Structure formats: structure tokens, C-alpha cells
Coordinates of C-alpha atoms and ligand atoms in Angstrom, one line a residue:
X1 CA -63.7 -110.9 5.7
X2 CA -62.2 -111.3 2.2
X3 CA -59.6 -114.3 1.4
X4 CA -56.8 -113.1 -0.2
X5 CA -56.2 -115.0 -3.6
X6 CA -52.7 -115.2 -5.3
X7 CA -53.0 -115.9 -8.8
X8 CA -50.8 -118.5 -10.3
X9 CA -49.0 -118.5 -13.6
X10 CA -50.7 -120.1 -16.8
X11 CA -50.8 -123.8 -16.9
X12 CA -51.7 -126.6 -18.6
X13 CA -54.0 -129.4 -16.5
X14 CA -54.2 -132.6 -18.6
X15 CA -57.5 -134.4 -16.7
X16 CA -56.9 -138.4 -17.3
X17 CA -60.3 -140.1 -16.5
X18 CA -61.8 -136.8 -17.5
X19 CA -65.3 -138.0 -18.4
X20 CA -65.2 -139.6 -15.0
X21 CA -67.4 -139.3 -12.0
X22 CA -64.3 -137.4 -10.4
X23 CA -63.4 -135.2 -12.7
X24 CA -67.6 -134.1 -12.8
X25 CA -67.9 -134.2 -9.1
X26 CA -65.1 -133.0 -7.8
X27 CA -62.0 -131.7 -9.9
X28 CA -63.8 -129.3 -12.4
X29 CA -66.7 -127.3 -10.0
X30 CA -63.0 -127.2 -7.8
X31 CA -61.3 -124.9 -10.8
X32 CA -64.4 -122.9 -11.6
X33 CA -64.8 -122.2 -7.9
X34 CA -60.7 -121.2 -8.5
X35 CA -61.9 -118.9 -11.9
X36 CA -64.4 -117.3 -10.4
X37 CA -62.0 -116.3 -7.8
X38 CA -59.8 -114.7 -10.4
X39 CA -57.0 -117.3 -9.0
X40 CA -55.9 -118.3 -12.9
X41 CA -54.3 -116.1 -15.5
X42 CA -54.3 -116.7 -19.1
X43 CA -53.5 -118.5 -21.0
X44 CA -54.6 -121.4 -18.7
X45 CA -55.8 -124.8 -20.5
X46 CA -57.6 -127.7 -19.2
X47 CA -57.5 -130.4 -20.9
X48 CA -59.6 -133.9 -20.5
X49 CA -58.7 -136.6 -21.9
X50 CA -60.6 -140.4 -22.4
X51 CA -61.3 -143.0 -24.8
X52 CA -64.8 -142.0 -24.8
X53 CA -65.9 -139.7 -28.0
X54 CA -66.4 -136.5 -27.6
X55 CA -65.4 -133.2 -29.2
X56 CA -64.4 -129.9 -27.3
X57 CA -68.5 -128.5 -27.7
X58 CA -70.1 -131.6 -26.3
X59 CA -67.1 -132.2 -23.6
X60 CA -68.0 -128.5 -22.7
X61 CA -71.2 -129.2 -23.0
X62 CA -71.1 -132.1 -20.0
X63 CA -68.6 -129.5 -17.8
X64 CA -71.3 -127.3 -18.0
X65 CA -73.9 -129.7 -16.8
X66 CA -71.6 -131.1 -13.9
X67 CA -71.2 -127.5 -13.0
X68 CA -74.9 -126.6 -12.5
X69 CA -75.5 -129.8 -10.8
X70 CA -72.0 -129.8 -8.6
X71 CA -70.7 -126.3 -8.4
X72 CA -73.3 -124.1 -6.0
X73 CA -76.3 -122.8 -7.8
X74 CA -75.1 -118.8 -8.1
X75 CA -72.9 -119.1 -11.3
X76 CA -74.2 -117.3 -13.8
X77 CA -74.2 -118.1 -17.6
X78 CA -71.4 -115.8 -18.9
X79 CA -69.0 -117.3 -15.6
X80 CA -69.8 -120.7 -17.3
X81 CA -69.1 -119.5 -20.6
X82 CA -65.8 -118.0 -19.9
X83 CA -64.3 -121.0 -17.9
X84 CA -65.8 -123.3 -20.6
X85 CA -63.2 -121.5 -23.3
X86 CA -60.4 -123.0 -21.2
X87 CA -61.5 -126.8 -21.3
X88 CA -60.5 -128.7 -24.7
X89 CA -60.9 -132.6 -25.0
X90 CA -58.9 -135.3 -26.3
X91 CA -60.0 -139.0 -27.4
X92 CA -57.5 -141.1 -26.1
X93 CA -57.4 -144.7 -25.0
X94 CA -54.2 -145.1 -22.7
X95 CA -54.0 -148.3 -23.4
X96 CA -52.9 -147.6 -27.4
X97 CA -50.1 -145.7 -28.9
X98 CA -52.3 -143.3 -30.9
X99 CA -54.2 -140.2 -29.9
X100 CA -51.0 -139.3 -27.9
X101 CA -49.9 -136.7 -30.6
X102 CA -53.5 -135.3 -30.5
X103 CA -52.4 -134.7 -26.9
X104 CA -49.1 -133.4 -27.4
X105 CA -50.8 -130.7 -29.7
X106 CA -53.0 -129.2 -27.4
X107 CA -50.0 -128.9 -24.9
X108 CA -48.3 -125.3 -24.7
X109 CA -44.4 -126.2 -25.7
X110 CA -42.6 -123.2 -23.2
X111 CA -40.5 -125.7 -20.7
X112 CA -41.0 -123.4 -16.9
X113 CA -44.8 -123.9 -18.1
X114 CA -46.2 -126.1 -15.5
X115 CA -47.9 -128.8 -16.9
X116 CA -49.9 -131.1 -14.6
X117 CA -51.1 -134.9 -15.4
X118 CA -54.0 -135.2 -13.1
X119 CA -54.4 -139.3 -13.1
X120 CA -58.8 -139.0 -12.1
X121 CA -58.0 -143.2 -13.2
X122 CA -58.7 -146.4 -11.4
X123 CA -54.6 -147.3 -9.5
X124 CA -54.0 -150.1 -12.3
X125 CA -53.4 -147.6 -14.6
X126 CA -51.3 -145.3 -13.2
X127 CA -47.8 -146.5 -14.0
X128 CA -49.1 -147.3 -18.1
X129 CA -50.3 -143.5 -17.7
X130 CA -46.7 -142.5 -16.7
X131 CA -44.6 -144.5 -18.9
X132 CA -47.0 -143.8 -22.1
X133 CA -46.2 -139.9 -21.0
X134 CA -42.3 -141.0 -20.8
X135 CA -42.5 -142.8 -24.4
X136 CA -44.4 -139.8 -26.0
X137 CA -42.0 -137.2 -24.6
X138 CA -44.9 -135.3 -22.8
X139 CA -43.0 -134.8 -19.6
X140 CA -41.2 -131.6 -19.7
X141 CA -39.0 -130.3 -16.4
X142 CA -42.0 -128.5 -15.0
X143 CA -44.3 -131.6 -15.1
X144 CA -45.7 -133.1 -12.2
X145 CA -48.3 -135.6 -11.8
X146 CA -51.1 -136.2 -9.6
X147 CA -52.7 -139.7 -8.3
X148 CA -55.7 -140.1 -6.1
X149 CA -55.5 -143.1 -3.3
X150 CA -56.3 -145.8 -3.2
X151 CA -52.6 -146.3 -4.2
X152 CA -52.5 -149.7 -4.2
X153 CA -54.4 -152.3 -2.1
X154 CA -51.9 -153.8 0.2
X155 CA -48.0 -152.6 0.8
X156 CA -46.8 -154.2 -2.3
X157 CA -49.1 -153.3 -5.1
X158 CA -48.4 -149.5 -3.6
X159 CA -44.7 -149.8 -3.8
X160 CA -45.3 -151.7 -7.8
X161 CA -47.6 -148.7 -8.5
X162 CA -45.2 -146.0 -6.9
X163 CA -41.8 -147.6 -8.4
X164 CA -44.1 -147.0 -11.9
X165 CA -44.6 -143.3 -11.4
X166 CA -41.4 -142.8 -9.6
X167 CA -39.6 -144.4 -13.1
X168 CA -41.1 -141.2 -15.1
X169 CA -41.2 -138.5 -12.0
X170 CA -39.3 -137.5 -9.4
X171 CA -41.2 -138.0 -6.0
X172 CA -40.9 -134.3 -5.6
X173 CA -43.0 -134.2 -8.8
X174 CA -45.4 -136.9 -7.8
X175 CA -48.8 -135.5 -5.9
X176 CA -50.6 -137.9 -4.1
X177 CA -54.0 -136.4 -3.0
X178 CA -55.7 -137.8 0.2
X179 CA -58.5 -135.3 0.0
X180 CA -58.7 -134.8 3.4
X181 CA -55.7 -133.4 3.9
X182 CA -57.7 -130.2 1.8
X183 CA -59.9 -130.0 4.3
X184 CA -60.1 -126.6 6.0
X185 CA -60.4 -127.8 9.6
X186 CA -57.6 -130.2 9.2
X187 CA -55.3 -127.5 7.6
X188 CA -56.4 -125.8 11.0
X189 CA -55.4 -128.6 13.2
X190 CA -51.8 -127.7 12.3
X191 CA -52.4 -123.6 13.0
X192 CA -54.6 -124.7 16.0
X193 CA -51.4 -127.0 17.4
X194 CA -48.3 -124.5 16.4
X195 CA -49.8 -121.1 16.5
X196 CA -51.0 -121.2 19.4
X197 CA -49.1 -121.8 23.0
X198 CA -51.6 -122.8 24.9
X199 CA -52.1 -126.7 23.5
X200 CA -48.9 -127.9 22.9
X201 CA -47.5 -127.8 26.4
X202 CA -51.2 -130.1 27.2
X203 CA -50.3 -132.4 24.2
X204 CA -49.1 -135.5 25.6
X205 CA -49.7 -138.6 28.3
X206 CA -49.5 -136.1 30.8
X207 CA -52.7 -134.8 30.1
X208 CA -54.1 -136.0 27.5
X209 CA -56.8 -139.0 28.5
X210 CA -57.7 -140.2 25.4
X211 CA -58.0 -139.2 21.9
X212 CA -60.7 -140.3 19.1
X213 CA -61.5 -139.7 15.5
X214 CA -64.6 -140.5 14.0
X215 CA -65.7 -140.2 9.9
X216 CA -68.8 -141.0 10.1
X217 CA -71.2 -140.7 6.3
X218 CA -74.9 -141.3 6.0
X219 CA -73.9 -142.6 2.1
X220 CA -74.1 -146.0 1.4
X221 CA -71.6 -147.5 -1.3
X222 CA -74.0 -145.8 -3.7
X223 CA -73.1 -146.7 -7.5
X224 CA -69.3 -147.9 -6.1
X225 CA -70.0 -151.5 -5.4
X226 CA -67.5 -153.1 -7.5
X227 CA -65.0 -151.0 -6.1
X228 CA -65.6 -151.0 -2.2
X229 CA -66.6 -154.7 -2.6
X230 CA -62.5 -155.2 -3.0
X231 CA -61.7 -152.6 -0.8
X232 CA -64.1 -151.9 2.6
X233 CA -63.3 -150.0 5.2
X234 CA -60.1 -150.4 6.2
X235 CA -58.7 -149.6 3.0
X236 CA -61.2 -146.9 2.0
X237 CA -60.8 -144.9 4.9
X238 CA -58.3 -146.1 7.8
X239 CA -55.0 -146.4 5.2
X240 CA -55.3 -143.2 4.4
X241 CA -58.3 -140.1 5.6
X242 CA -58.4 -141.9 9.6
X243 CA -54.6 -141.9 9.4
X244 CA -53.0 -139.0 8.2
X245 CA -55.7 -137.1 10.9
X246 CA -54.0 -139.3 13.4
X247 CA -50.7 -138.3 12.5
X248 CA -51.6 -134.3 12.3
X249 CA -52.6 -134.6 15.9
X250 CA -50.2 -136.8 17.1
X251 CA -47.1 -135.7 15.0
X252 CA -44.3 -133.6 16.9
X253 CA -43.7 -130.5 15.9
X254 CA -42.0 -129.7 12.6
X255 CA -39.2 -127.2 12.1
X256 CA -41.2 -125.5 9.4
X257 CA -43.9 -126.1 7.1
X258 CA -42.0 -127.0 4.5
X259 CA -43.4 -130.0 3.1
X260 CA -40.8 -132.6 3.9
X261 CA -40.4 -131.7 7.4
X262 CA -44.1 -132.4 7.8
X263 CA -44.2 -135.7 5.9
X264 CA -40.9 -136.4 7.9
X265 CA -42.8 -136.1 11.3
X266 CA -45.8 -138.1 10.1
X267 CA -43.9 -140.9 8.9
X268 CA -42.4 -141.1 12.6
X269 CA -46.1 -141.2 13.7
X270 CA -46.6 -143.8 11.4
X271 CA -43.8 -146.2 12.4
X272 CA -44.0 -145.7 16.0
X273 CA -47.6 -147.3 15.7
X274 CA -48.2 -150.2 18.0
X275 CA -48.9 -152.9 15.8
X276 CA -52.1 -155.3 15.2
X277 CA -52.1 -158.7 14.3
X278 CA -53.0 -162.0 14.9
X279 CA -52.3 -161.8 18.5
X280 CA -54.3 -158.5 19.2
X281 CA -57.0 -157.9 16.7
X282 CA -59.8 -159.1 18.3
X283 CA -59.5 -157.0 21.3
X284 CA -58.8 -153.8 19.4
X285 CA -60.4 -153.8 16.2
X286 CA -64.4 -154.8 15.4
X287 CA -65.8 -154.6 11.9
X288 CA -68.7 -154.3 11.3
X289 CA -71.4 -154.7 7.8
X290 CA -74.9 -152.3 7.6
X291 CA -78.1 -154.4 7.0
X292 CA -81.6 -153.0 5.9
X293 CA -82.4 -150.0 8.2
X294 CA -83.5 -146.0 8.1
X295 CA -80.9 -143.7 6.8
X296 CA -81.5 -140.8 4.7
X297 CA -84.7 -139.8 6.0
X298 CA -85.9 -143.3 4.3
X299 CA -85.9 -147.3 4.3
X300 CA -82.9 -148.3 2.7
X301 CA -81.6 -152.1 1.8
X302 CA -78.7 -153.3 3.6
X303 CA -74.9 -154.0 2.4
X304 CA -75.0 -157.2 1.1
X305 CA -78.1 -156.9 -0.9
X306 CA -76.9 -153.6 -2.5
X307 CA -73.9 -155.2 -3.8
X308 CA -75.8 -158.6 -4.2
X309 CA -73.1 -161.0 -2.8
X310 CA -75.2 -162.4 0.0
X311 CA -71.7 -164.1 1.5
X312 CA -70.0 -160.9 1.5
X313 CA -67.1 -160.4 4.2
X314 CA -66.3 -156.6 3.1
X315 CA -66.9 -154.5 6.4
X316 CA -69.0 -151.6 6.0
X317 CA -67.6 -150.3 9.4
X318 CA -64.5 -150.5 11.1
X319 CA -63.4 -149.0 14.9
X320 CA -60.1 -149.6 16.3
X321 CA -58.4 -148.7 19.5
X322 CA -54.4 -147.8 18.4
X323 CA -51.6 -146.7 20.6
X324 CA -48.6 -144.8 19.6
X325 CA -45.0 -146.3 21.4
X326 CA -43.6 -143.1 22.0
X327 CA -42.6 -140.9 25.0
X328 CA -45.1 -138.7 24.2
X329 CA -48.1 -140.7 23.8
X330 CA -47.2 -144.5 25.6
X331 CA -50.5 -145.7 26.6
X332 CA -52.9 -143.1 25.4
X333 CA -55.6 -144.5 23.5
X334 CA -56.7 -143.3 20.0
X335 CA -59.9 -144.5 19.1
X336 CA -60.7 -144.3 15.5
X337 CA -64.4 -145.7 14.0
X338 CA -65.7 -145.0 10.6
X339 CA -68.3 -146.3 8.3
X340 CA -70.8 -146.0 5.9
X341 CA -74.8 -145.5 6.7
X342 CA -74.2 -144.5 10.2
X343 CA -77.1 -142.0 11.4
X344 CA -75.5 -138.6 9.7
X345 CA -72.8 -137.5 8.5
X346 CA -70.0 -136.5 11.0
X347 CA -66.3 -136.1 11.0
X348 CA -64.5 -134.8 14.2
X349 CA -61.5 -135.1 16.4
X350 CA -61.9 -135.0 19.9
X351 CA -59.2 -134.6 22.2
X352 CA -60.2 -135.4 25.6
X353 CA -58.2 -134.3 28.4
X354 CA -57.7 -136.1 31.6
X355 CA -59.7 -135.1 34.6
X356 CA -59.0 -133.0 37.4
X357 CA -56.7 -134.5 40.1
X358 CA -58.8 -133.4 43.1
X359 CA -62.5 -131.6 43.2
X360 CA -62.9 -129.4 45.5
X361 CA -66.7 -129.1 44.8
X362 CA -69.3 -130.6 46.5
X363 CA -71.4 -133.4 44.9
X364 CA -74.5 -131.4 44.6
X365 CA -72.6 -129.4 41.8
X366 CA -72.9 -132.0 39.9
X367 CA -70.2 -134.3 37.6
X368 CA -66.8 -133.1 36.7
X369 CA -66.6 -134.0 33.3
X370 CA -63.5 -133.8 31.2
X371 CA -62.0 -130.7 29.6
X372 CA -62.8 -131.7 25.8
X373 CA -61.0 -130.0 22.4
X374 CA -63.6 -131.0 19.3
X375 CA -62.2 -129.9 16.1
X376 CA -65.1 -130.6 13.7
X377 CA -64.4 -131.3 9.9
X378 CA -67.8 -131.4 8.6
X379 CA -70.5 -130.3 8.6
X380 CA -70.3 -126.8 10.4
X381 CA -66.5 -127.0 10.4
X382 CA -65.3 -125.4 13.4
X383 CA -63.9 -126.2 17.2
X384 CA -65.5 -126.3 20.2
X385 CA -63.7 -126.6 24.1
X386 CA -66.0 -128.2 26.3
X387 CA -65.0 -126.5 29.7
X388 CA -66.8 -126.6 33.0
X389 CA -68.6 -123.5 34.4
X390 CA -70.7 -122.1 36.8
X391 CA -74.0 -122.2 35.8
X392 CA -75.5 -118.4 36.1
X393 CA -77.5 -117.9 39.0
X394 CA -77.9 -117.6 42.8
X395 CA -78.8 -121.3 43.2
X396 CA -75.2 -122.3 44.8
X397 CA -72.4 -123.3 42.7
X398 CA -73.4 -125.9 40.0
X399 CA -71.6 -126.9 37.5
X400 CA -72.2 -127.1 33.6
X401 CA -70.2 -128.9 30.9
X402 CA -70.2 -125.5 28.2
X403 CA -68.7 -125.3 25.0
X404 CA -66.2 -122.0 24.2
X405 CA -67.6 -122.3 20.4
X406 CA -66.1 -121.0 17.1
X407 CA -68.2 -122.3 14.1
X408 CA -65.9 -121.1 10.9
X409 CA -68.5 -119.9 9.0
X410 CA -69.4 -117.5 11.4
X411 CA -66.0 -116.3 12.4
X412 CA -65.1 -115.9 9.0
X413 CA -67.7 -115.6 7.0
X414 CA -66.7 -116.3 3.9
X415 CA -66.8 -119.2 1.4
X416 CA -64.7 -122.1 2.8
X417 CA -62.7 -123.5 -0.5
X418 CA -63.8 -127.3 -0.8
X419 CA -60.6 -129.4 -0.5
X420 CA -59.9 -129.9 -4.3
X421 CA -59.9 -126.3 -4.5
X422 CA -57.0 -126.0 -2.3
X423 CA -54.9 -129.4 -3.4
X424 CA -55.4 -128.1 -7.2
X425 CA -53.8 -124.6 -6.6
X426 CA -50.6 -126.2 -4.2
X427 CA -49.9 -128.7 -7.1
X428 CA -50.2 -125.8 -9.4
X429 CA -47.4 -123.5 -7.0
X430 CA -45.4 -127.2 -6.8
X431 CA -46.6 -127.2 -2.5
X432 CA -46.2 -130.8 -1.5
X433 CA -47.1 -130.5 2.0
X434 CA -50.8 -131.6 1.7
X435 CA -49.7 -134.6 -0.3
X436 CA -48.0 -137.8 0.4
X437 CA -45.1 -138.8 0.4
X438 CA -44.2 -142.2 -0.7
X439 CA -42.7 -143.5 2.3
X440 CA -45.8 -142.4 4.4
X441 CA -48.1 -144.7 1.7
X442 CA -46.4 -147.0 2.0
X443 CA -45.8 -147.0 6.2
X444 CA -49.8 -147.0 6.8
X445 CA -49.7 -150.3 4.5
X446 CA -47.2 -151.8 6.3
X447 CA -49.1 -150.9 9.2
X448 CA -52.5 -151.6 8.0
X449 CA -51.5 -154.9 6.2
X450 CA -51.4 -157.2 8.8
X451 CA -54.8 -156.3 10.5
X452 CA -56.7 -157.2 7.3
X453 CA -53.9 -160.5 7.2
X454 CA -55.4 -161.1 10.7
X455 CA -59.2 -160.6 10.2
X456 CA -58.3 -163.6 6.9
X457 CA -57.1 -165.4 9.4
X458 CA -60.3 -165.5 11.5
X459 CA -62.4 -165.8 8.8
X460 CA -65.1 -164.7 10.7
X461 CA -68.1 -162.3 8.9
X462 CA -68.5 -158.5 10.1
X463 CA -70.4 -157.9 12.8
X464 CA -74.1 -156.9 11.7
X465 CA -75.4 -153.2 12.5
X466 CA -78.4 -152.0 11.4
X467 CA -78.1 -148.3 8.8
X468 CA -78.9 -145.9 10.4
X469 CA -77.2 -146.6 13.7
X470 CA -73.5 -146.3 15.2
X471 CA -71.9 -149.6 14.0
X472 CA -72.6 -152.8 16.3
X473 CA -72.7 -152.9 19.9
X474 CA -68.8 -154.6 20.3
X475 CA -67.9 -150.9 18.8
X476 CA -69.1 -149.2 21.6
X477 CA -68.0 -152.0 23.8
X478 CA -63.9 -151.3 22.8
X479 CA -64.4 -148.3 24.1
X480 CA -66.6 -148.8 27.6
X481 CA -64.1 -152.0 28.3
X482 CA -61.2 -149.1 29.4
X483 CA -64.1 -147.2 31.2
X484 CA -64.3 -144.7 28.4
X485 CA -67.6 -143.6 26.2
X486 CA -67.4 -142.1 22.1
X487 CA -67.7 -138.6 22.9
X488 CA -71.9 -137.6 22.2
X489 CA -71.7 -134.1 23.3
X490 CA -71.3 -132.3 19.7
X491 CA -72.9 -135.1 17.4
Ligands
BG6_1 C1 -63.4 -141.3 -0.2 C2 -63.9 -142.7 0.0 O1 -62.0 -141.3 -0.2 O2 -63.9 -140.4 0.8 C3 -65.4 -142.7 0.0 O3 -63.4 -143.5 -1.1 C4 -65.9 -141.7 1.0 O4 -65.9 -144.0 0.3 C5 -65.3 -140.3 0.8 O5 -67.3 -141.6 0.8 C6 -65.6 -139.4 2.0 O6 -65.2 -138.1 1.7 P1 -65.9 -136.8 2.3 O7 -65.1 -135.7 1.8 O8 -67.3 -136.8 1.7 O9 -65.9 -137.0 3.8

């Protein structure tokens, strides 16, 4: 099967950060993959921009290394050559006044040109990026900018940071990537939900047992110790990649897919939240920090040694048992558990649904186990219903737990665009719906605000777990207190 590509007018991308580990990682193998694609017409410019010196041949120089190393190994030469002749590079420090006409010059002057401030920056400078860009007169009508989370680090740096931007753009101009949101699978959560009748009429209390999400990585906090050190889990993952999956499978459904009616069912999701404090955080969150163990086919040192702070509280882990007070979802559990240097790398949603009311098989048939939805986000995207069937044979009627399997790759078989790929092109066509919205930042901190306030409050240390394994024992023990188990069947 062939995806269908739509190209998208000429455009100016303007790549703050753009010596950084992002923008090398991530952002530029995500618009080669785009050029090879024959997604961008010309003139297109891309345009990095830091404080650190380089001219357009070495800047090109170190694209085209990231590329190799970063983009898939089947690019050839001339590919790399041509999407090279699109990048320029401008010294800049944000924190000066010069430099910006430098900028200004390599920036096409035709006003319905979209231009696009990609902000690849630590959060602290995002507002000085937006005014500077107000003060230089660099935002035309077709500008929009874009900002990677974290955004902020509690509820009110967010709204200082987002009241910044929101002085320069309007918030239908302001792109706020949670990466996940890119991902294939969880774009398919949303066609798997509304276009198809079979789930939504399942997709509540009635039937619905339980529902859990788990992003698990193998990665330790590699070279980002200074960062997570302030951040941990919680605010890593939970504010922002656990939640918005919550919300996709728990939202109601939206009129359209028009981007504010999503964010506008989200954000319900969001405030309908039970919440966790002081009074309740003990019994339904555990953190948890990795010590020395195996991961990565090797020994590997543990948290508080990598980041040498041998009194560190920042948890490494985090798994927490949240309820939604809605009609639809009033006392169903969703249990949500990520962390770093668990045993592999692992992110699904399982949606398990409640058992049957009455077997009419006898017990040598075996267990009834539940009918199970598991909508896998990597690796081997894909979704699996675990049904119960006969198993084949004349041996009587015994029953199997089976899953009705659809791996992606195989259905489709073609190249699955990495997240950035995706986010890049819908800022590009001005789609928001991947993106979001300020309220809905700043609902998961309001949200998440008070748990981290809570866990202060204790001012007790993580529970230890050693890397390698599936967070400590009181993770698995939130789950087994309500007689339930993390699903094993597909990890
Ligand atoms: C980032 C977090 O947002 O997501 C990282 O800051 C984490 O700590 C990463 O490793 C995980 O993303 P992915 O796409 O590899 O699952």
C-alpha cells in the first residue's frame, strides 16, 4: 500500500535550539523523511538558528551527520545533498538584541508565507523567544510558533510561560507538541473509537472492568540528568504523554475532528478527574527510583549514582490508580505506570472488559478470562483483542484466551511516519488537533499539582526497584489490592 502524500506550500521553518540534541535527533531526520516523500515544494527554507558558531557549510555539515546517524541508513548521498540546499544557519544569542536582522534576512518577506518558529529550547526561554520575535517585527500574519513540553513545571510557571507566548501569538497560532500525540497508534485510537460501531456502544462502566496504560522505556536518564533531576516522573511523563492517552480513550465523542472540538472533550476529561492529594496519595500513587541492576543486555548503575546526588527524592517510576467522576466512567479504574529502566521498552493501552455474567462451561474448559482490547504504541504498533475460543480439536470443548491480531506493519506495509514527521506537516497546514491547547496544559497541572504537593508533604524517598524489573513490589500491589493484575499477556 502507498500513503498518499499532499504537498504543502513553501515555508519558512526558523529551528531555535537548532544545534540542539532535538533538533539532531528528532526534528531534522523528521523533514528529510518529509523531502524524501516529495511532501515540500520549493522554495522551502530551514533555518537553524543558535549562539553557537557556525556557518551554513559546517551547520550542513552536522545535519548531514545527525542524518546518517538518526534518519534510517537507505538515504543516499544526492537525497542528502538536495535537502541540505534548504537548511541555512544563523548565529544568534536570544538573549541579545543583535543577530536578529541576520535572521530577518534569511526570512522570505510574502505575508500568506507560513513562517514557523520552532522553540527546540529549554521552557525558560520561551516567552524572551516570543517577545524578541515581537520587538524585531518577525511575526507576520501567517506565523505560528511551536513549543515542546515540559511547559512549565507546576500550574503557574505554565500559565507565566503561556501568558508570554500568548502576548506575541494567538493560541490558534501557538503549537504545543506532546509527541505522543504523533504517534501512529494513538492517532488510531481515535479512528479505532469513532470509525468503527462496534466499541463505542462497550465504552463505558457498563462494560468496561478496568482500563490501564503503561510507558514503559529500557533508557535510563542518559545524558539528561540535570534536567530529569528537577523534573522525574510525574512531570516527564504523567502531565503530559500518560494523560492526553487517558483522555483519547476516555474522551466522549467529538462532533468533528476539528481541532477544538477534540481539545474541548479532553479538557472535560481532564477536569472530571478524581483528585489526589494529601488525603489519598498513598493508596493510589507509589513512586518509585531504579538502583544498580541489568538492563540493556548489560550491568548498569542505578539512579542516584548516575546523577550523583546520593539523597535524591526524584522518582524514576511512578504508577497511579485514577478515576474519572463521570456518568460514563464512575468507578472504573485507570491504572497508569511508567518509568525509566524497566525490563523493555513498551507502551500499550489495554482496555479490559468486564467478564461474562454467567459461564455456561464446565470447569474442565478451563478459566474465562476477560475479553481484552491492547492497542500497542511501540514497538510493533498494532492492536490485538484477546477473545476466548475453542481450542481446535476433538478433545472436548476447552477454552483458549487468543488474540484477533493486526500488527501495522504487516497490514500496511509501509513506512509508519515517526511522530515529528506528522506534527511538523499539521503545523505546516495550520492543524491544531494533535497539539495542546492551553487550557488542557494547564488542567493536567492543576491536576497533577497537588499529588507532587502531597508526596512534599510526606517527605518520604521513592520506593527502590531494581533496573531491569517492573517498578517496586507496592506497584504491582495497587493493582492486586482491587483483585486486579497489570495485563502480561502481550508484553
Ligand atoms: C519524552 C521524555 O517526552 O519522552 C523522555 O522527556 C522520554 O524522558 C521520551 O524518554 C519517550 O518518548 P518515546 O517516543 O521514546 O516513547
Amino acid at each position: 500500500m502507498v500513503s498518499r502524500i499532499v504537498q504543502v506550500a513553501p515555508f519558512d521553518l526558523v529551528v531555535f535550539g537548532g544545534t540542539g540534541d532535538l533538533a539532531h535527533r528528532k526534528l531534522f531526520p523528521a523533514l528529510f523523511h518529509r523531502f524524501l516523500d516529495g511532501q515540500f515544494s520549493q522554495p522551502t527554507k530551514i533555518i537553524g538558528v543558535s549562539r553557537h558558531d557556525f556557518d551554513n557549510s559546517s551547520y550542513r555539515g552536522s545535519i548531514a551527520k545527525a542524518l546518517k546517524q538518526f534518519a534510517g541508513g537507505s538515504s543516499t548521498d544526492e537525497a542528502i545533498k538536495g535537502f541540505l540546499a534548504m537548511i541555512h544557519y544563523v548565529v544568534l544569542d536570544i538573549g541579545s538584541d543583535l543577530g536578529w536582522d541576520r535572521l530577518e534576512h534569511q526570512l522570505e518577506k510574502e505575508h500568506e508565507r507560513v513562517r514557523a518558529f520552532y522553540l527546540a529550547t529549554a521552557p525558560d526561554h520561551f516567552g524572551a523567544i516570543a517577545q524578541k520575535l515581537a520587538a524585531h517585527s518577525l511575526v507576520t500574519p501567517a506565523s505560528r510558533i511551536i513549543v515542546e513540553k515540559p511547559i512549565g513545571k507546576d500550574g503557574a510557571s505554565a500559565a507565566f510561560i503561556n501568558d508570554a507566548i500568548g502576548a506575541v501569538f494567538p493560541e490558534e497560532r501557538i503549537f504545543r507538541i506532546d509527541h505522543y500525540l504523533g504517534k501512529e497508534t494513538v492517532q488510531n485510537l481515535m479512528a479505532l473509537r469513532f470509525a468503527n460501531a462496534l466499541f463505542e456502544p462497550l465504552w463505558n462502566s457498563a462494560h468496561i472492568d478496568h482500563v490501564e496504560i503503561t510507558v514503559a522505556e529500557a533508557i535510563g536518564v542518559e545524558s539528561r540528568a540535570a534536567y530529569y533531576e528537577n523534573s522525574g516522573a510525574l512531570r516527564d511523563m504523567v502531565q503530559n504523554h500518560l494523560l492526553q492517552l487517558l483522555c483519547l480513550v476516555a474522551m466522549e465523542p467529538p462532533a468533528s475532528m476539528h481541532a477544538d472540538a477534540v481539545r474541548d472533550e479532553k479538557l472535560k476529561v481532564l477536569k472530571a478527574l478524581m483528585p489526589i492529594d494529601a488525603r489519598n496519595v498513598e493508596a493510589f500513587t507509589v513512586r518509585g527510583q531504579y538502583r544498580a541492576g541489568a538492563s540493556e543486555g548489560g550491568a548498569v548503575k542505578g539512579y542516584a549514582e548516575e546523577v550523583g546526588n546520593p539523597h535524591t527524592m526524584t522518582e524514576t517510576f511512578v504508577a497511579l490508580k485514577v478515576e474519572i467522576a463521570n456518568w460514563r466512567w464512575a468507578g472504573i479504574p485507570f491504572y497508569l505506570r511508567t518509568g525509566k529502566r524497566l525490563p523493555q521498552r513498551v507502551s500499550e493501552v489495554i482496555v479490559a472488559f468486564r467478564e461474562v455474567p454467567h459461564s455456561i462451561f464446565t470447569v474442565e474448559s478451563g478459566k474465562i478470562s476477560q475479553t481484552r482490547l491492547a492497542i500497542r504504541l511501540q514497538p510493533d504498533e498494532g492492536i490485538k483483542l484477546w477473545l476466548m475460543l475453542k481450542e481446535p480439536g476433538a478433545g472436548g470443548m476447552r477454552l483458549q484466551h487468543v488474540p484477533l491480531d493486526m500488527n501495522f506493519a504487516e497490514a500496511f506495509s509501509i513506512y509508519a511516519p515517526e511522530a515529528y514527521e506528522r506534527l511538523l506537516m499539521d503545523v505546516i497546514r495550520g492543524n491544531a488537533t494533535l497539539f495542546m491547547r492551553r487550557d488542557e496544559v494547564e488542567a493536567a497541572w492543576r491536576w497533577i499539582d497537588p499529588i507532587r504537593e502531597a508526596w512534599n508533604h510526606l517527605n518520604e524517598p521513592p520506593r527502590p526497584y531494581f533496573a531491569g524489573t517492573w517498578g517496586p513490589a507496592a506497584a504491582i500491589a495497587l493493582v492486586e489490592r482491587d483483585g486486579r493484575s497489570w495485563n502480561e499477556e502481550t508484553i
